[in-house]
Amino acid sequence: MQTFFRIVSAIALIRLSGFAAFRLVLPLIGREWPRIVEDVVILVLYVIYGFVQLRGAGVDLSSIVTTSAILTAVIAFAMQDTLGNLLGGLAIQIDNTVQVGDWVSVDGVGSQVRDIRWRSTLIETRNWETVVIPNSQIMKGRVAILGKREGQPLQWRRSLRFMVDPRVPPARVIATINEEMRDVPIANVARAPGPTTVLHGFAQGNLEYDLRYWLTELLEDELTDSMVRVHLFASLQRAGIRIAEEQRTIHAVSRDEAHADAVRKREIGRRLEMLRGVDLFTVLSEEEMNEIAERLQYAPFARGDVITKQGNIAHWLYIIMFGEAEVRYEPQHASPQLISTLRAGQFFGEMALLTGDARSATVVAKTDVECYRLDGKSFQGLLLTRPEIAEGMSRVISSRRPDLDKVREAFATQPGPAVSEQADLLSRIRRFFGLRR
Ligand code: CMP
């Protein structure tokens, strides 16, 4: 009975010492060992204790060791795979090759390591599956740990492929996209290194490009790919660059032309409908409307895109066809201040165009936005033939200015010039365009 209690207390003592060492002392001095190491150390201590006990009881250890060596060899042979898994598990845990929480690629699907056990590693895929991988397979095979690099933040490079007509010079495509993508804040896209575009190759008579960006939240890969594609598509459309389709020889030329003509007519109709919805343009004749409709350029923006930037030189007047845009004043040393939200049928960008000043505020797409824009020269031409539109515009500016000036003054480092009166504004506009009454 006494021996029994001694053995039980010794086992408990070994367990408790292991517990104290691995769960209290080591974490306190800043070292955390995997559970598996604790288990192995305790097992070895049990075996040593067992041998000591047997020896105390007068058992011949040398014969046991010989027998057990043969036994071990037999067991090891029979349990090759299991031992491989166990040792694999031990190795993975000790050298930290793969850690719980790491993202790995399993059969091409991004997955996260949930648990590393004695025999296997549990992995949860983005498709809501749990995959059990034997540890020996991880040790023998090739495992890609996604987004991980020594001393670097977690970010994984993604490549989005698209094709553009070879008639558009590659330098223009690359510059357009790089410039647009640099400043757009898209969730889960790293700022540094920023997105870049490369000409990847030539395929089906087109030029094939890769837009590469760094993903910071690995769970959101497809969603973020989609957001980046939306921005990419919008910026290409704004630049008048079309995503190319696979090239084929088409013989129905005349039918195609008729189709193109119908598409063009429909587009002009859409523009006219939008122009009629803008109060200021109701004075225009049908012919004048048509002329402006012809000159408009389609400019779509994805949510978050900067449509025009405060301080920039103005080239366009924008008319919103669909969606909402936020007008924000950006003080020098403070975060952007929301001044107003503009909706379909409203225009913006008139202040800088009419006064010759730099853009007074930044306008950002609050939702996906479809705009049409009129170039400065055409706008000037319109004002020359229709001075009453300049007067109407100056009224709009006068109604918008107070809100803008209020925010400007609140953040001004030095007192600015007094708020311009409408008459003053009108004369500045006239001066800028060289208009006479
Ligand atoms: P512009 O200065 O060319 O560029 C920024 C544009 O934001 C500006 O023209 C106006 O069209 C618009 N804007 C500025 N202040 C307001 C406001 N208070 N309400 C609506 N739009 C504004």
Short mmCIF file of C-alpha atoms and ligand atoms in Angstrom, two decimals:
data_model
loop_
_atom_site.label_atom_id
_atom_site.label_comp_id
_atom_site.label_asym_id
_atom_site.label_seq_id
_atom_site.Cartn_x
_atom_site.Cartn_y
_atom_site.Cartn_z
CA MET A 1 0.00 0.00 0.00
CA GLN A 2 2.80 2.35 0.99
CA THR A 3 4.62 1.65 -2.30
CA PHE A 4 1.44 2.37 -4.21
CA PHE A 5 1.09 5.81 -2.54
CA ARG A 6 4.75 6.55 -3.13
CA ILE A 7 4.39 5.84 -6.84
CA VAL A 8 1.20 7.89 -7.15
CA SER A 9 2.79 10.85 -5.30
CA ALA A 10 5.89 10.64 -7.50
CA ILE A 11 3.77 10.68 -10.65
CA ALA A 12 1.78 13.65 -9.33
CA LEU A 13 5.00 15.44 -8.38
CA ILE A 14 6.51 14.95 -11.85
CA ARG A 15 3.29 16.22 -13.43
CA LEU A 16 3.14 19.25 -11.14
CA SER A 17 6.82 20.09 -11.66
CA GLY A 18 6.30 19.93 -15.41
CA PHE A 19 3.27 22.13 -15.03
CA ALA A 20 5.15 24.67 -12.89
CA ALA A 21 8.15 24.73 -15.21
CA PHE A 22 6.28 24.98 -18.54
CA ARG A 23 3.23 26.98 -17.60
CA LEU A 24 4.55 29.29 -14.88
CA VAL A 25 8.33 29.72 -14.85
CA LEU A 26 9.06 29.63 -18.59
CA PRO A 27 6.24 32.07 -19.54
CA LEU A 28 7.43 34.36 -16.72
CA ILE A 29 10.92 34.57 -18.17
CA GLY A 30 9.39 35.14 -21.58
CA ARG A 31 9.80 31.69 -23.12
CA GLU A 32 6.81 29.71 -24.23
CA TRP A 33 7.34 26.12 -25.27
CA PRO A 34 4.75 24.18 -27.24
CA ARG A 35 2.55 21.74 -25.32
CA ILE A 36 4.09 18.82 -27.12
CA VAL A 37 7.53 19.52 -25.55
CA GLU A 38 5.99 19.55 -22.08
CA ASP A 39 4.33 16.20 -22.81
CA VAL A 40 7.59 14.65 -24.03
CA VAL A 41 9.64 15.91 -21.05
CA ILE A 42 7.07 14.53 -18.60
CA LEU A 43 6.98 11.20 -20.43
CA VAL A 44 10.78 10.90 -20.27
CA LEU A 45 10.73 11.71 -16.53
CA TYR A 46 8.09 8.99 -15.98
CA VAL A 47 10.26 6.44 -17.80
CA ILE A 48 13.36 7.41 -15.80
CA TYR A 49 11.39 7.17 -12.58
CA GLY A 50 10.04 3.76 -13.68
CA PHE A 51 13.58 2.49 -14.31
CA VAL A 52 14.78 3.76 -10.92
CA GLN A 53 11.89 1.99 -9.22
CA LEU A 54 12.54 -1.28 -11.04
CA ARG A 55 16.18 -1.13 -10.19
CA GLY A 56 15.32 -0.51 -6.52
CA ALA A 57 13.16 -3.63 -6.66
CA GLY A 58 16.20 -5.63 -7.83
CA VAL A 59 15.13 -6.10 -11.47
CA ASP A 60 18.02 -6.60 -13.91
CA LEU A 61 17.85 -3.50 -16.06
CA SER A 62 20.35 -4.65 -18.69
CA SER A 63 18.08 -7.51 -19.76
CA ILE A 64 15.10 -5.14 -19.82
CA VAL A 65 17.01 -2.64 -21.92
CA THR A 66 18.00 -5.36 -24.41
CA THR A 67 14.47 -6.76 -24.59
CA SER A 68 12.93 -3.34 -24.75
CA ALA A 69 15.37 -2.30 -27.50
CA ILE A 70 14.19 -5.24 -29.63
CA LEU A 71 10.61 -4.47 -28.66
CA THR A 72 11.07 -0.80 -29.54
CA ALA A 73 12.54 -1.72 -32.91
CA VAL A 74 9.58 -3.98 -33.66
CA ILE A 75 7.09 -1.35 -32.55
CA ALA A 76 8.91 1.38 -34.44
CA PHE A 77 8.85 -0.71 -37.59
CA ALA A 78 5.16 -1.44 -37.20
CA MET A 79 4.30 2.17 -36.38
CA GLN A 80 6.54 3.91 -38.88
CA ASP A 81 3.87 6.29 -40.09
CA THR A 82 2.55 7.12 -36.66
CA LEU A 83 6.04 7.79 -35.36
CA GLY A 84 6.75 9.91 -38.43
CA ASN A 85 3.67 11.93 -37.61
CA LEU A 86 4.60 12.25 -33.95
CA LEU A 87 8.16 13.33 -34.69
CA GLY A 88 6.88 15.58 -37.45
CA GLY A 89 4.50 17.23 -34.98
CA LEU A 90 7.33 17.65 -32.52
CA ALA A 91 9.62 19.18 -35.12
CA ILE A 92 6.96 21.57 -36.41
CA GLN A 93 6.23 22.79 -32.92
CA ILE A 94 9.80 23.13 -31.78
CA ASP A 95 11.27 24.94 -34.76
CA ASN A 96 8.13 27.06 -35.30
CA THR A 97 8.03 26.29 -39.02
CA VAL A 98 4.27 26.47 -39.10
CA GLN A 99 2.34 28.22 -36.35
CA VAL A 100 -1.27 28.29 -35.32
CA GLY A 101 -2.89 31.23 -37.17
CA ASP A 102 -0.58 30.97 -40.21
CA TRP A 103 -2.16 31.09 -43.67
CA VAL A 104 -1.22 28.22 -45.92
CA SER A 105 -2.36 27.10 -49.33
CA VAL A 106 -4.13 23.74 -49.38
CA ASP A 107 -5.06 22.48 -52.86
CA GLY A 108 -4.92 26.07 -54.07
CA VAL A 109 -7.34 27.35 -51.42
CA GLY A 110 -6.19 29.83 -48.78
CA SER A 111 -6.54 28.22 -45.34
CA GLN A 112 -5.62 29.01 -41.76
CA VAL A 113 -3.83 26.66 -39.35
CA ARG A 114 -6.17 26.12 -36.41
CA ASP A 115 -4.29 23.53 -34.32
CA ILE A 116 -1.10 21.51 -34.42
CA ARG A 117 -1.61 18.19 -32.66
CA TRP A 118 0.61 15.20 -31.93
CA ARG A 119 -0.26 13.37 -35.11
CA SER A 120 -1.87 15.89 -37.40
CA THR A 121 -2.41 19.53 -38.17
CA LEU A 122 -5.92 20.95 -38.44
CA ILE A 123 -6.50 23.49 -41.15
CA GLU A 124 -9.65 25.50 -41.82
CA THR A 125 -10.20 26.57 -45.41
CA ARG A 126 -11.93 29.70 -46.60
CA ASN A 127 -14.63 27.43 -48.03
CA TRP A 128 -15.60 26.42 -44.49
CA GLU A 129 -13.90 23.03 -44.51
CA THR A 130 -11.57 21.58 -41.92
CA VAL A 131 -8.71 19.61 -43.42
CA VAL A 132 -6.63 17.18 -41.34
CA ILE A 133 -3.08 16.88 -42.63
CA PRO A 134 -0.75 14.22 -41.16
CA ASN A 135 2.32 15.96 -39.73
CA SER A 136 4.73 13.71 -41.63
CA GLN A 137 3.20 14.99 -44.87
CA ILE A 138 3.88 18.58 -43.84
CA MET A 139 7.48 17.71 -43.01
CA LYS A 140 8.07 15.76 -46.23
CA GLY A 141 6.02 17.86 -48.62
CA ARG A 142 6.16 21.49 -49.65
CA VAL A 143 3.93 23.88 -47.73
CA ALA A 144 3.55 27.49 -48.81
CA ILE A 145 2.96 29.79 -45.86
CA LEU A 146 1.13 32.75 -47.33
CA GLY A 147 2.09 36.35 -46.73
CA LYS A 148 4.84 35.52 -44.25
CA ARG A 149 8.35 36.79 -44.49
CA GLU A 150 10.91 37.16 -41.72
CA GLY A 151 10.71 40.61 -40.12
CA GLN A 152 7.97 41.86 -42.46
CA PRO A 153 4.29 42.60 -41.81
CA LEU A 154 1.76 40.01 -42.94
CA GLN A 155 0.94 40.76 -46.59
CA TRP A 156 0.41 38.57 -49.59
CA ARG A 157 0.93 39.60 -53.15
CA ARG A 158 -2.02 39.17 -55.48
CA SER A 159 -1.99 39.47 -59.26
CA LEU A 160 -5.01 40.50 -61.29
CA ARG A 161 -4.75 39.87 -65.00
CA PHE A 162 -6.45 41.94 -67.68
CA MET A 163 -6.03 42.54 -71.38
CA VAL A 164 -5.88 45.78 -73.33
CA ASP A 165 -5.89 46.48 -77.04
CA PRO A 166 -2.29 46.66 -78.40
CA ARG A 167 -3.09 50.02 -80.02
CA VAL A 168 -2.96 51.64 -76.58
CA PRO A 169 0.72 52.21 -75.71
CA PRO A 170 1.72 50.08 -72.70
CA ALA A 171 3.44 53.04 -71.03
CA ARG A 172 0.09 54.87 -71.01
CA VAL A 173 -1.79 51.93 -69.54
CA ILE A 174 0.82 51.37 -66.84
CA ALA A 175 1.13 55.07 -65.94
CA THR A 176 -2.67 55.55 -65.82
CA ILE A 177 -3.26 52.65 -63.48
CA ASN A 178 -0.25 53.20 -61.26
CA GLU A 179 -1.17 56.84 -60.76
CA GLU A 180 -4.83 56.12 -60.03
CA MET A 181 -4.25 53.17 -57.73
CA ARG A 182 -1.57 54.87 -55.66
CA ASP A 183 -3.92 57.20 -53.79
CA VAL A 184 -7.12 55.16 -53.53
CA PRO A 185 -7.68 53.84 -50.02
CA ILE A 186 -9.07 50.33 -50.55
CA ALA A 187 -9.67 48.20 -47.46
CA ASN A 188 -7.06 45.44 -46.99
CA VAL A 189 -4.73 46.79 -49.67
CA ALA A 190 -1.26 47.69 -48.36
CA ARG A 191 -0.08 51.26 -48.95
CA ALA A 192 3.56 50.18 -49.04
CA PRO A 193 4.52 48.50 -51.25
CA GLY A 194 1.73 50.03 -53.31
CA PRO A 195 -0.05 48.47 -56.29
CA THR A 196 1.98 48.24 -59.50
CA THR A 197 1.21 47.22 -63.05
CA VAL A 198 3.42 45.23 -65.37
CA LEU A 199 3.08 44.12 -68.95
CA HIS A 200 2.88 40.39 -68.48
CA GLY A 201 2.78 39.12 -72.03
CA PHE A 202 1.02 38.91 -75.35
CA ALA A 203 -2.09 36.81 -75.73
CA GLN A 204 -4.75 36.40 -78.39
CA GLY A 205 -3.64 39.53 -80.22
CA ASN A 206 -3.82 41.66 -77.08
CA LEU A 207 -1.44 42.91 -74.46
CA GLU A 208 -1.78 41.14 -71.14
CA TYR A 209 -1.14 43.11 -67.96
CA ASP A 210 -0.90 42.17 -64.30
CA LEU A 211 -2.02 44.56 -61.60
CA ARG A 212 -0.20 43.44 -58.47
CA TYR A 213 -1.10 44.55 -55.01
CA TRP A 214 -0.41 43.44 -51.43
CA LEU A 215 -3.29 42.01 -49.46
CA THR A 216 -3.15 42.58 -45.69
CA GLU A 217 -6.20 40.60 -44.52
CA LEU A 218 -5.78 37.16 -46.03
CA LEU A 219 -9.35 36.09 -45.32
CA GLU A 220 -10.67 38.75 -47.69
CA ASP A 221 -8.77 37.77 -50.83
CA GLU A 222 -11.60 37.47 -53.33
CA LEU A 223 -13.56 40.42 -51.96
CA THR A 224 -10.48 42.66 -52.11
CA ASP A 225 -9.60 41.38 -55.61
CA SER A 226 -13.08 42.41 -56.66
CA MET A 227 -12.77 45.90 -55.11
CA VAL A 228 -9.41 46.43 -56.81
CA ARG A 229 -10.87 45.27 -60.15
CA VAL A 230 -13.77 47.73 -59.75
CA HIS A 231 -11.27 50.59 -59.29
CA LEU A 232 -9.09 49.33 -62.11
CA PHE A 233 -12.03 49.09 -64.50
CA ALA A 234 -13.29 52.56 -63.59
CA SER A 235 -9.89 54.19 -64.05
CA LEU A 236 -9.40 52.51 -67.42
CA GLN A 237 -12.83 53.65 -68.55
CA ARG A 238 -12.11 57.22 -67.47
CA ALA A 239 -8.92 57.17 -69.47
CA GLY A 240 -10.90 55.89 -72.46
CA ILE A 241 -9.06 52.54 -72.40
CA ARG A 242 -11.21 49.48 -72.98
CA ILE A 243 -10.54 46.06 -71.55
CA ALA A 244 -9.86 43.97 -74.66
CA GLU A 245 -11.72 40.87 -75.64
CA GLU A 246 -10.21 37.91 -77.31
CA GLN A 247 -9.65 38.90 -80.97
CA ARG A 248 -11.56 37.03 -83.63
CA THR A 249 -12.17 37.69 -87.30
CA ILE A 250 -15.70 38.93 -87.74
CA HIS A 251 -17.27 38.99 -91.19
CA ALA A 252 -20.57 40.71 -90.41
CA VAL A 253 -18.98 44.16 -90.76
CA SER A 254 -22.03 46.10 -91.88
CA ARG A 255 -24.19 44.67 -89.11
CA ASP A 256 -21.51 45.60 -86.61
CA GLU A 257 -21.44 49.20 -87.82
CA ALA A 258 -25.20 49.44 -87.53
CA HIS A 259 -24.92 48.14 -84.01
CA ALA A 260 -22.20 50.68 -83.15
CA ASP A 261 -24.42 53.45 -84.50
CA ALA A 262 -27.35 52.30 -82.38
CA VAL A 263 -25.12 52.20 -79.28
CA ARG A 264 -23.90 55.73 -79.99
CA LYS A 265 -27.44 57.06 -80.41
CA ARG A 266 -28.50 55.44 -77.19
CA GLU A 267 -25.51 56.99 -75.41
CA ILE A 268 -26.30 60.48 -76.74
CA GLY A 269 -29.91 60.02 -75.62
CA ARG A 270 -28.68 59.18 -72.14
CA ARG A 271 -26.53 62.31 -72.04
CA LEU A 272 -29.37 64.53 -73.25
CA GLU A 273 -31.66 63.15 -70.60
CA MET A 274 -29.07 63.97 -67.96
CA LEU A 275 -28.47 67.50 -69.31
CA ARG A 276 -32.21 68.21 -69.24
CA GLY A 277 -32.18 67.36 -65.56
CA VAL A 278 -29.67 70.13 -64.79
CA ASP A 279 -31.59 73.34 -63.94
CA LEU A 280 -28.98 75.70 -65.35
CA PHE A 281 -29.10 74.13 -68.80
CA THR A 282 -32.86 74.44 -69.32
CA VAL A 283 -32.23 77.71 -71.22
CA LEU A 284 -30.33 75.84 -73.93
CA SER A 285 -31.87 75.02 -77.29
CA GLU A 286 -32.10 71.43 -78.51
CA GLU A 287 -29.22 72.07 -80.87
CA GLU A 288 -26.99 73.50 -78.14
CA MET A 289 -27.86 70.57 -75.90
CA ASN A 290 -26.89 68.17 -78.67
CA GLU A 291 -23.59 69.89 -79.13
CA ILE A 292 -22.74 69.66 -75.45
CA ALA A 293 -23.90 66.04 -75.33
CA GLU A 294 -21.40 65.25 -78.10
CA ARG A 295 -18.59 66.88 -76.18
CA LEU A 296 -19.22 65.20 -72.83
CA GLN A 297 -16.90 62.46 -71.69
CA TYR A 298 -18.04 59.50 -69.67
CA ALA A 299 -16.17 59.31 -66.34
CA PRO A 300 -17.08 56.53 -63.91
CA PHE A 301 -15.53 56.35 -60.42
CA ALA A 302 -15.52 53.55 -57.88
CA ARG A 303 -16.42 54.20 -54.24
CA GLY A 304 -13.52 55.97 -52.51
CA ASP A 305 -11.94 57.35 -55.70
CA VAL A 306 -10.78 60.94 -55.60
CA ILE A 307 -12.61 62.67 -58.43
CA THR A 308 -10.91 66.01 -58.05
CA LYS A 309 -8.26 67.09 -55.57
CA GLN A 310 -8.13 70.32 -53.62
CA GLY A 311 -5.34 72.60 -54.89
CA ASN A 312 -5.18 71.03 -58.37
CA ILE A 313 -5.55 72.98 -61.57
CA ALA A 314 -9.04 72.60 -63.04
CA HIS A 315 -9.71 71.02 -66.41
CA TRP A 316 -13.26 69.69 -66.14
CA LEU A 317 -16.79 70.47 -65.08
CA TYR A 318 -18.43 67.36 -63.68
CA ILE A 319 -22.11 66.45 -63.82
CA ILE A 320 -23.29 63.53 -61.70
CA MET A 321 -25.39 60.99 -63.55
CA PHE A 322 -25.55 58.35 -60.85
CA GLY A 323 -24.41 57.99 -57.23
CA GLU A 324 -23.24 60.42 -54.56
CA ALA A 325 -20.06 62.39 -54.10
CA GLU A 326 -18.70 64.09 -50.99
CA VAL A 327 -17.16 67.54 -51.05
CA ARG A 328 -14.38 67.69 -48.44
CA TYR A 329 -12.20 70.57 -47.38
CA GLU A 330 -8.71 69.38 -46.46
CA PRO A 331 -7.09 71.68 -43.85
CA GLN A 332 -3.31 71.67 -43.71
CA HIS A 333 -2.96 70.13 -40.29
CA ALA A 334 -6.27 68.40 -39.68
CA SER A 335 -8.39 65.62 -41.11
CA PRO A 336 -10.70 66.32 -44.10
CA GLN A 337 -13.96 68.14 -43.29
CA LEU A 338 -17.19 67.17 -45.01
CA ILE A 339 -18.84 70.21 -46.56
CA SER A 340 -21.59 68.80 -48.68
CA THR A 341 -22.90 65.72 -50.47
CA LEU A 342 -23.77 66.02 -54.15
CA ARG A 343 -26.22 63.77 -55.99
CA ALA A 344 -27.39 62.90 -59.50
CA GLY A 345 -28.33 66.00 -61.51
CA GLN A 346 -25.87 68.24 -59.62
CA PHE A 347 -22.59 69.51 -60.98
CA PHE A 348 -19.26 70.41 -59.40
CA GLY A 349 -15.89 71.75 -60.35
CA GLU A 350 -17.43 75.03 -61.52
CA MET A 351 -15.65 77.23 -58.96
CA ALA A 352 -12.10 76.68 -60.14
CA LEU A 353 -13.14 76.63 -63.80
CA LEU A 354 -14.95 79.95 -63.51
CA THR A 355 -12.59 81.85 -61.27
CA GLY A 356 -9.28 80.46 -62.48
CA ASP A 357 -8.33 79.50 -58.90
CA ALA A 358 -7.13 76.06 -57.87
CA ARG A 359 -9.73 73.47 -56.83
CA SER A 360 -11.32 74.73 -53.62
CA ALA A 361 -12.06 71.27 -52.19
CA THR A 362 -11.57 67.58 -52.78
CA VAL A 363 -14.49 65.63 -54.20
CA VAL A 364 -14.59 61.91 -53.39
CA ALA A 365 -16.96 59.22 -54.69
CA LYS A 366 -19.16 58.27 -51.72
CA THR A 367 -20.75 55.43 -53.69
CA ASP A 368 -19.83 54.18 -57.14
CA VAL A 369 -20.39 57.29 -59.24
CA GLU A 370 -21.05 57.83 -62.91
CA CYS A 371 -20.20 61.31 -64.12
CA TYR A 372 -20.00 63.05 -67.41
CA ARG A 373 -17.39 65.75 -67.69
CA LEU A 374 -17.13 68.74 -69.94
CA ASP A 375 -13.68 70.08 -70.77
CA GLY A 376 -12.78 73.65 -69.78
CA LYS A 377 -12.64 74.91 -73.39
CA SER A 378 -16.13 73.66 -74.27
CA PHE A 379 -17.43 75.11 -71.02
CA GLN A 380 -15.85 78.45 -71.84
CA GLY A 381 -17.41 78.31 -75.32
CA LEU A 382 -20.81 77.69 -73.77
CA LEU A 383 -20.45 80.69 -71.45
CA LEU A 384 -19.41 82.92 -74.31
CA THR A 385 -22.55 82.08 -76.26
CA ARG A 386 -24.79 81.98 -73.18
CA PRO A 387 -23.70 84.57 -70.57
CA GLU A 388 -26.86 83.86 -68.58
CA ILE A 389 -25.37 80.47 -67.68
CA ALA A 390 -22.36 82.27 -66.19
CA GLU A 391 -24.78 84.31 -64.07
CA GLY A 392 -26.62 81.17 -63.02
CA MET A 393 -23.32 79.53 -62.14
CA SER A 394 -22.26 82.51 -60.06
CA ARG A 395 -25.52 82.19 -58.11
CA VAL A 396 -24.75 78.54 -57.44
CA ILE A 397 -21.24 79.44 -56.35
CA SER A 398 -22.59 82.14 -54.03
CA SER A 399 -24.89 79.63 -52.41
CA ARG A 400 -22.05 77.12 -51.98
CA ARG A 401 -19.34 79.52 -50.87
CA PRO A 402 -20.58 80.29 -47.33
CA ASP A 403 -20.30 76.64 -46.22
CA LEU A 404 -16.87 76.36 -47.75
CA ASP A 405 -15.66 79.66 -46.28
CA LYS A 406 -16.97 78.78 -42.84
CA VAL A 407 -14.83 75.62 -42.71
CA ARG A 408 -11.88 77.39 -44.32
CA GLU A 409 -11.97 80.17 -41.73
CA ALA A 410 -12.30 77.69 -38.87
CA PHE A 411 -9.05 76.05 -39.93
CA ALA A 412 -7.23 79.11 -41.27
CA THR A 413 -3.79 79.72 -39.79
CA GLN A 414 -4.01 83.40 -40.72
CA PRO A 415 -7.17 85.46 -41.30
CA GLY A 416 -8.07 85.13 -45.01
CA PRO A 417 -9.67 87.62 -47.35
CA ALA A 418 -13.30 88.48 -46.75
CA VAL A 419 -15.95 86.27 -48.32
CA SER A 420 -16.58 87.47 -51.87
CA GLU A 421 -19.96 88.94 -52.64
CA GLN A 422 -21.91 87.68 -55.60
CA ALA A 423 -21.30 90.85 -57.63
CA ASP A 424 -17.59 90.61 -56.99
CA LEU A 425 -17.63 86.97 -57.97
CA LEU A 426 -19.49 87.67 -61.17
CA SER A 427 -17.00 90.32 -62.18
CA ARG A 428 -14.13 87.90 -61.50
CA ILE A 429 -15.82 85.34 -63.66
CA ARG A 430 -16.37 87.87 -66.42
CA ARG A 431 -12.76 88.98 -66.15
CA PHE A 432 -11.53 85.42 -66.33
CA PHE A 433 -13.47 84.73 -69.48
CA GLY A 434 -13.05 88.21 -70.92
CA LEU A 435 -16.85 88.57 -71.10
CA ARG A 436 -18.60 91.89 -71.59
CA ARG A 437 -22.16 92.74 -70.74
P1 CMP B 1 -13.92 73.53 -57.55
O1 CMP B 1 -13.33 74.52 -56.61
O2 CMP B 1 -13.57 73.62 -58.97
O3 CMP B 1 -13.55 72.05 -57.00
C1 CMP B 1 -14.16 71.59 -55.81
C2 CMP B 1 -15.64 71.68 -55.97
O4 CMP B 1 -16.40 71.34 -54.84
C3 CMP B 1 -16.04 73.11 -56.21
O5 CMP B 1 -15.51 73.55 -57.42
C4 CMP B 1 -17.53 73.01 -56.10
O6 CMP B 1 -18.12 72.53 -57.28
C5 CMP B 1 -17.66 71.96 -55.00
N1 CMP B 1 -18.03 72.65 -53.74
C6 CMP B 1 -17.27 73.42 -52.97
N2 CMP B 1 -17.99 73.86 -51.90
C7 CMP B 1 -19.22 73.33 -52.01
C8 CMP B 1 -20.41 73.40 -51.20
N3 CMP B 1 -20.47 74.11 -50.09
N4 CMP B 1 -21.49 72.71 -51.65
C9 CMP B 1 -21.44 71.98 -52.77
N5 CMP B 1 -20.34 71.88 -53.54
C10 CMP B 1 -19.26 72.54 -53.19
#
